[in-house]
XYZ file of C-alpha atoms in Angstrom:
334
model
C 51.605 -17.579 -43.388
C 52.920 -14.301 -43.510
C 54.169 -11.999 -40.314
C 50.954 -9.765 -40.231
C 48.752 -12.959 -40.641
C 50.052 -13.833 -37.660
C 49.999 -10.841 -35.407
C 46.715 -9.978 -36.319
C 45.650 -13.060 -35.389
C 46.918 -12.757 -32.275
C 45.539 -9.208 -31.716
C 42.151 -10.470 -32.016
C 42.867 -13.257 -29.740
C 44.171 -10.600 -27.329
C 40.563 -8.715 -28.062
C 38.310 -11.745 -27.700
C 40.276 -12.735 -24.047
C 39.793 -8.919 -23.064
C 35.705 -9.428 -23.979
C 35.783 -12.623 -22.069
C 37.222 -10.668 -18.971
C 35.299 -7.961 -19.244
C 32.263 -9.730 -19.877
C 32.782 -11.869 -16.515
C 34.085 -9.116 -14.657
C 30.389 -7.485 -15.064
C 27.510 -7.715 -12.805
C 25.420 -10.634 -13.501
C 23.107 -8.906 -15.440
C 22.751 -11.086 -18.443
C 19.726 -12.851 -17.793
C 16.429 -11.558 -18.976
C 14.929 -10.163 -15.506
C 11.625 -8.470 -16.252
C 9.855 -7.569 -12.805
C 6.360 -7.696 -12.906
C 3.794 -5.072 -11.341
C -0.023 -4.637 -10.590
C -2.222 -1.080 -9.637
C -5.817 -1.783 -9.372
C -5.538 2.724 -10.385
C -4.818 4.457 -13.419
C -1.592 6.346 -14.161
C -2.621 9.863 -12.017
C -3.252 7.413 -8.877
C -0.569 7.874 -6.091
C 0.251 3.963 -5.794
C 0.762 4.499 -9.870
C 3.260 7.024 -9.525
C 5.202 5.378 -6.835
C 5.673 2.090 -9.000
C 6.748 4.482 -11.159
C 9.241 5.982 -9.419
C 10.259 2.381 -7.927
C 10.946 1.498 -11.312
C 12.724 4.591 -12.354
C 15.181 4.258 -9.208
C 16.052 0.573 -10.034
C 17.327 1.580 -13.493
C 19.171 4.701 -12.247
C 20.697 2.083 -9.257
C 21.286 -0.733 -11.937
C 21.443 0.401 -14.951
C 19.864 -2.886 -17.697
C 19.377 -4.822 -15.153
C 15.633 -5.292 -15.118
C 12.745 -4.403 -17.434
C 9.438 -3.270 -15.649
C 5.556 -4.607 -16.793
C 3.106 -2.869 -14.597
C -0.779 -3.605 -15.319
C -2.757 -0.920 -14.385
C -6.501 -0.810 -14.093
C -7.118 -3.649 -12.008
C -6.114 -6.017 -15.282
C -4.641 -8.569 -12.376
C -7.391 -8.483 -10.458
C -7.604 -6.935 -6.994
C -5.550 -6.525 -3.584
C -6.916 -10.237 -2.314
C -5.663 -11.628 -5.261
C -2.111 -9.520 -5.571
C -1.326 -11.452 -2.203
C -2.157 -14.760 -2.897
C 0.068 -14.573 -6.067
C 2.874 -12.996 -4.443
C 2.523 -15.771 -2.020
C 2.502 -18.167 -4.544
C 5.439 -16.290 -6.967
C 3.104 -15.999 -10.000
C 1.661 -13.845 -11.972
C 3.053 -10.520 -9.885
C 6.386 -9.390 -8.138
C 5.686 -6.370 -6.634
C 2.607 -3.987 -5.756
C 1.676 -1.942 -3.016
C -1.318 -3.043 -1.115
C -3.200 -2.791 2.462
C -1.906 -4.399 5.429
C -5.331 -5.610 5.973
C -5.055 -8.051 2.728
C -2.048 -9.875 4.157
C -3.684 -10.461 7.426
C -4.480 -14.034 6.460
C -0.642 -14.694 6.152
C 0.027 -12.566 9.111
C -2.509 -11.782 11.479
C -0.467 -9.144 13.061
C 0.346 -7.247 10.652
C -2.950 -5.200 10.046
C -1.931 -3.411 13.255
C 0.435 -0.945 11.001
C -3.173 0.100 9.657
C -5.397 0.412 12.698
C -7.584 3.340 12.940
C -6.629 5.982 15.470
C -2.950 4.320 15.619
C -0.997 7.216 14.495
C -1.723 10.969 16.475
C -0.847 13.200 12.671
C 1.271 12.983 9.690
C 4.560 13.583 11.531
C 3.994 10.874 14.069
C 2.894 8.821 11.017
C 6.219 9.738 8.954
C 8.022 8.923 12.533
C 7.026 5.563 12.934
C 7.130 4.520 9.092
C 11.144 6.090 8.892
C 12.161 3.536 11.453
C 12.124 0.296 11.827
C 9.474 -0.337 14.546
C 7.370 -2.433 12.055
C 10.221 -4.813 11.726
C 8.440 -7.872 13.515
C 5.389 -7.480 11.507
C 7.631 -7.742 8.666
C 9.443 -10.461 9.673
C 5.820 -12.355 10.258
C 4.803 -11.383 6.968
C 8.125 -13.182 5.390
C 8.247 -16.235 7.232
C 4.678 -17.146 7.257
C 4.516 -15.914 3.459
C 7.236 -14.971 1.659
C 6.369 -11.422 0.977
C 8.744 -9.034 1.456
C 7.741 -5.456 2.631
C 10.450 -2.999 0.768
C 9.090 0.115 1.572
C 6.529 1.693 2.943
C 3.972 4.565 1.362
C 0.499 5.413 2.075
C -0.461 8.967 3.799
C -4.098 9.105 2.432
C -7.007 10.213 5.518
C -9.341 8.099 5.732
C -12.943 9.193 6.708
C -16.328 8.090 6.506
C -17.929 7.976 2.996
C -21.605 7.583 2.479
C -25.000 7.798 0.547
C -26.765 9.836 3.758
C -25.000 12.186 6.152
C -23.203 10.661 9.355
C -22.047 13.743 11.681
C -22.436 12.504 14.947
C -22.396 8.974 17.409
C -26.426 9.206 17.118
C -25.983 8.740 13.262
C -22.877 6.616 13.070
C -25.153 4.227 15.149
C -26.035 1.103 12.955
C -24.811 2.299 9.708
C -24.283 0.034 7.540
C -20.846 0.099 6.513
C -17.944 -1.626 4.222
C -14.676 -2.142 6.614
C -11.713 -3.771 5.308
C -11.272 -7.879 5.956
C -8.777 -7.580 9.003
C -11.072 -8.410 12.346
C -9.329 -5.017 13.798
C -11.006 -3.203 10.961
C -14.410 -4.494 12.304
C -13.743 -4.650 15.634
C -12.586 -0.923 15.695
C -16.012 0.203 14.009
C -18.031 -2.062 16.151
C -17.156 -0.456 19.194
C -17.900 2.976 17.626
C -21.411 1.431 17.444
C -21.390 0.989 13.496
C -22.293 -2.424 11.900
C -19.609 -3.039 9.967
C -18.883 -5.649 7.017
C -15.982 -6.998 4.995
C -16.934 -6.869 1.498
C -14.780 -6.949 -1.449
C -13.550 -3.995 -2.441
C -14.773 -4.177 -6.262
C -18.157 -4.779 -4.948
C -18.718 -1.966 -2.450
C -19.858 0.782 -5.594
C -22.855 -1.738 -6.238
C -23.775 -2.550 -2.536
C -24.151 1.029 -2.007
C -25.793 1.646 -4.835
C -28.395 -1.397 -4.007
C -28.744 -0.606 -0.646
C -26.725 -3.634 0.697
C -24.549 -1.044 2.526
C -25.223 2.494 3.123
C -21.184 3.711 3.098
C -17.587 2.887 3.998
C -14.640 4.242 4.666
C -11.468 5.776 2.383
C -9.045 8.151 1.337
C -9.917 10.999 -1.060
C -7.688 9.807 -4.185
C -9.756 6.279 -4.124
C -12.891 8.144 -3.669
C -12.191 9.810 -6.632
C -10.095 7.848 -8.913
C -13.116 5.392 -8.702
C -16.199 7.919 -8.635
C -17.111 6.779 -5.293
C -18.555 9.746 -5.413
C -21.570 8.777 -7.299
C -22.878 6.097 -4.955
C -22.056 8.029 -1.948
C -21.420 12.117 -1.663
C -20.917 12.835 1.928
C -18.051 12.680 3.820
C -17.470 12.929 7.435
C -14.088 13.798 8.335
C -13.558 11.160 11.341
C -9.982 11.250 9.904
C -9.229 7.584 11.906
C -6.514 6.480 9.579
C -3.668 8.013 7.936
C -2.683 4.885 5.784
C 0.115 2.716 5.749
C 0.527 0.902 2.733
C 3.591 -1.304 2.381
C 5.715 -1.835 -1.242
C 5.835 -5.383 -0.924
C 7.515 -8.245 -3.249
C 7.706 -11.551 -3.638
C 10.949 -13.695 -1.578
C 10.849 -15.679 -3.864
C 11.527 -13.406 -7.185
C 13.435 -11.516 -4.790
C 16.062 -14.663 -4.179
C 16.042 -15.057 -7.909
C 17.551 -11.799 -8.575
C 21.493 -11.157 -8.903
C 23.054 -9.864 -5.313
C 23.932 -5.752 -6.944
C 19.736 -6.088 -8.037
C 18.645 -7.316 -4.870
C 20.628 -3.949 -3.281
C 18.876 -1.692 -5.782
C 15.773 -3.169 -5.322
C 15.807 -2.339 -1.583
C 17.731 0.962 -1.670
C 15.097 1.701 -4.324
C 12.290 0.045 -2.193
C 12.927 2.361 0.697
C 13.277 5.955 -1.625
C 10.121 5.360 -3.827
C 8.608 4.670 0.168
C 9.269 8.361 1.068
C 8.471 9.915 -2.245
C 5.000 8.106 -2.140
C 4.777 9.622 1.621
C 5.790 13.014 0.363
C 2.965 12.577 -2.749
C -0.091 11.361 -1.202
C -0.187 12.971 2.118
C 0.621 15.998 -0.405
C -2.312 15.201 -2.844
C -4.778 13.729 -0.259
C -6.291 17.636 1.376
C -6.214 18.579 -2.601
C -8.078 16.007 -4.083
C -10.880 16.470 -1.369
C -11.095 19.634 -2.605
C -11.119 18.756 -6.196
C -14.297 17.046 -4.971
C -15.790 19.388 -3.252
C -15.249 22.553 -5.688
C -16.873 20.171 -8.257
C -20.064 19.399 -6.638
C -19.164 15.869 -6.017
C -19.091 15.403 -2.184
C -20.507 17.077 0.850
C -18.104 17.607 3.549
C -18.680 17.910 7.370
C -16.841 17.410 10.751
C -17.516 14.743 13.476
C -19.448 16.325 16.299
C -17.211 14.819 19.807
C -14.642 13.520 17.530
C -12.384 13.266 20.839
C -15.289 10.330 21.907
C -14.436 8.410 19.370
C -10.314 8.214 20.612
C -11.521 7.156 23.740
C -13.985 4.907 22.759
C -11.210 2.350 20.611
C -8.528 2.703 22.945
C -9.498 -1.109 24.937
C -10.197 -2.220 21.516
C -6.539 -1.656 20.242
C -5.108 -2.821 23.836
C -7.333 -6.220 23.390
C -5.927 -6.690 19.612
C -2.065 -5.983 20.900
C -2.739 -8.182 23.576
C -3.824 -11.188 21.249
C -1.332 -11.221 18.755
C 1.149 -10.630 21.092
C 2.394 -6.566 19.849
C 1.449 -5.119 23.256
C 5.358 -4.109 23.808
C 5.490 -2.208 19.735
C 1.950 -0.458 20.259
C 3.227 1.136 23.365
C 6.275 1.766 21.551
C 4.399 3.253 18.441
C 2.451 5.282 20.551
C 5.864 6.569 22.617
C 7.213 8.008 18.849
C-alpha cells in the first residue's frame, strides 16, 4: 500500500463522515410526504387559488419538504364527503370547506357561518384575524380530528332564484335550498321561507324540476357552476359574508416532521388572509360579470333592516343551546 493509497482513503472516509453529519444534521425531510388536496371548483375559483397559494407558501417555508396533489373539479366528491375523510385520514389532507359540513362533528361550529353574524367586511376581517373562534376549533379537533389552519371565505351571500323574491310578501314560502346546519334552517324559517337541506350537487336539478324554486350563495359559485341557468335573479339580502375554514386532517398533521408542521400553520394562517383579500375582492366583480352578460337579474330587499330584527332571538336561542352565548356577544362586541 502506498502513502497516497492511504490518505486518500482516508479523505474519503473524512467525506463520507461529513455526509453522514450533514445528512443527520438536516431537517427530517427524507420521507416521501405528498399532501393531498380536494376543490369541488376549477382553477379560476377563489378556494382554487388559495390551495394554491397554501401550497406555494409551504415550499417557500420548507423548501422539499412536501409535494402537493390537489383534485379539482369535484373528482373527490363533495364538501360532505371531504369531512368524513378528513375525519377518517383518507383519501384527503386538506381542503377548505363550510362550517356547516362539519356540524355533525361539531354542532357548534356552524355558528362562524350564521347569517346576519358579521355587521360588513371589516367586522368580518376583525373577528376572523383573532382568535375568537378558538373554542369552535378546539370542538372541531377533539370531537374530530380536523384541524382548522386558516380561515378564508369573504363571498356575499344572497338569495338566488328561478322567480323574483324582493320583499317579506315574496320570500314567504319559497321554496328554498339552505345548507345542512339546523341554524341554516332555522335562520330562514323565521324569515318565513321553507327551507331544505339538499345536497349541494343536487340543487341545479331541483331547481330546474321544480323541487325547489332557489337558494342561497355567493357570486363566484353562482357562476363557476352556471347557477345561473336554473335560476337568474338575485336578491341582494346580503345575510352572510362567508367564513370558510382551511382545515386538515390531525392525523396527517401528527405525521408530519415538527419544521413541516410550523410551515404548515404559518402557511395555513397567510394563504387565510390572501383568500380574504381575493374573494371579498372578486365577489362585487363577478356579480357584475353576471349581470353585464345577461345572466342574472339583480334587485335589493325592500325592509332589509326587518329581516336583522327578525333573526336576532333565533341566533340568541342557537348560542344559548350549544352553549356560545358568552363568544356571540363577544363577536358581536368586535
Amino acid at each position: 500500500m502506498t502513502i497516497f493509497d492511504s490518505s486518500k482513503r482516508k479523505a474519503i472516509a473524512g467525506a463520507l463522515a461529513l455526509a453522514v453529519g450533514v445528512a443527520a444534521a438536516m431537517p427530517a425531510f427524507a420521507q416521501d410526504v405528498t399532501l393531498r388536496g380536494a376543490s369541488m371548483f376549477d382553477d379560476n375559483h377563489a378556494f382554487t387559488k388559495t390551495m394554491r397559494e397554501f401550497a406555494r407558501l409551504v415550499e417557500e417555508k420548507a423548501p422539499g419538504a412536501a409535494t402537493f396533489d390537489l383534485r379539482l373539479n369535484g373528482e373527490l366528491g363533495v364538501e360532505k364527503d371531504y369531512v368524513n375523510f378528513l375525519q377518517q385520514g383518507v383519501a384527503i389532507d386538506y381542503t377548505i370547506m363550510a362550517p356547516s359540513n362539519m356540524a355533525k362533528f361539531a354542532p357548534a361550529i356552524p355558528l362562524m357561518d350564521m347569517p346576519f353574524l358579521f355587521r360588513d367586511l371589516d367586522h368580518w376581517n376583525t373577528v376572523l384575524s383573532s382568535d375568537a373562534f378558538g373554542p369552535l376549533e378546539k370542538q372541531l379537533l377533539d370531537n374530530a380530528d380536523i384541524m382548522v389552519i386558516g380561515y378564508t371565505g369573504g363571498g356575499v351571500r344572497n338569495l338566488v332564484s328561478s322567480e323574483p323574491i324582493g320583499n317579506l310578501d315574496e320570500l314567504k314560502g319559497h321554496k328554498m335550498r339552505v345548507m345542512g346546519a339546523p341554524i341554516q334552517a332555522q335562520i330562514f324559517d323565521a324569515l318565513t321561507a321553507a327551507p331544505s337541506a339538499i345536497a349541494y350537487n343536487e340543487v341545479y336539478n331541483a331547481i330546474q324540476s321544480g323541487v325547489i324554486a332557489g337558494f342561497e350563495n355567493e357570486a363566484a359559485s353562482i357562476q363557476n357552476l352556471k347557477f345561473y341557468e336554473v335560476a337568474p335573479h338575485v336578491t341582494l339580502t346580503k345575510h352572510t359574508i362567508t367564513v370558510r375554514p382551511i382545515v386538515m386532517s390531525g392525523k396527517k398533521f401528527r405525521a408530519l416532521p415538527e419544521a413541516l408542521q410550523a410551515a404548515v400553520l404559518e402557511a395555513g394562517a397567510e394563504a387565510g388572509a390572501f383568500g380574504r383579500a381575493l374573494e371579498s375582492g372578486e365577489d362585487g366583480i363577478k356579480l357584475q360579470e353576471m349581470v353585464d352578460a345577461g345572466q342574472v337579474f339583480v334587485q335589493e330587499f325592500e325592509g332589509r333592516e326587518k329581516l336583522l330584527e327578525m333573526v336576532i332571538p333565533v341566533q340568541d336561542a342557537f348560542a344559548a343551546e350549544i352553549e356560545a352565548t358568552d363568544l356571540l356577544t363577544s363577536v358581536r362586541g368586535m
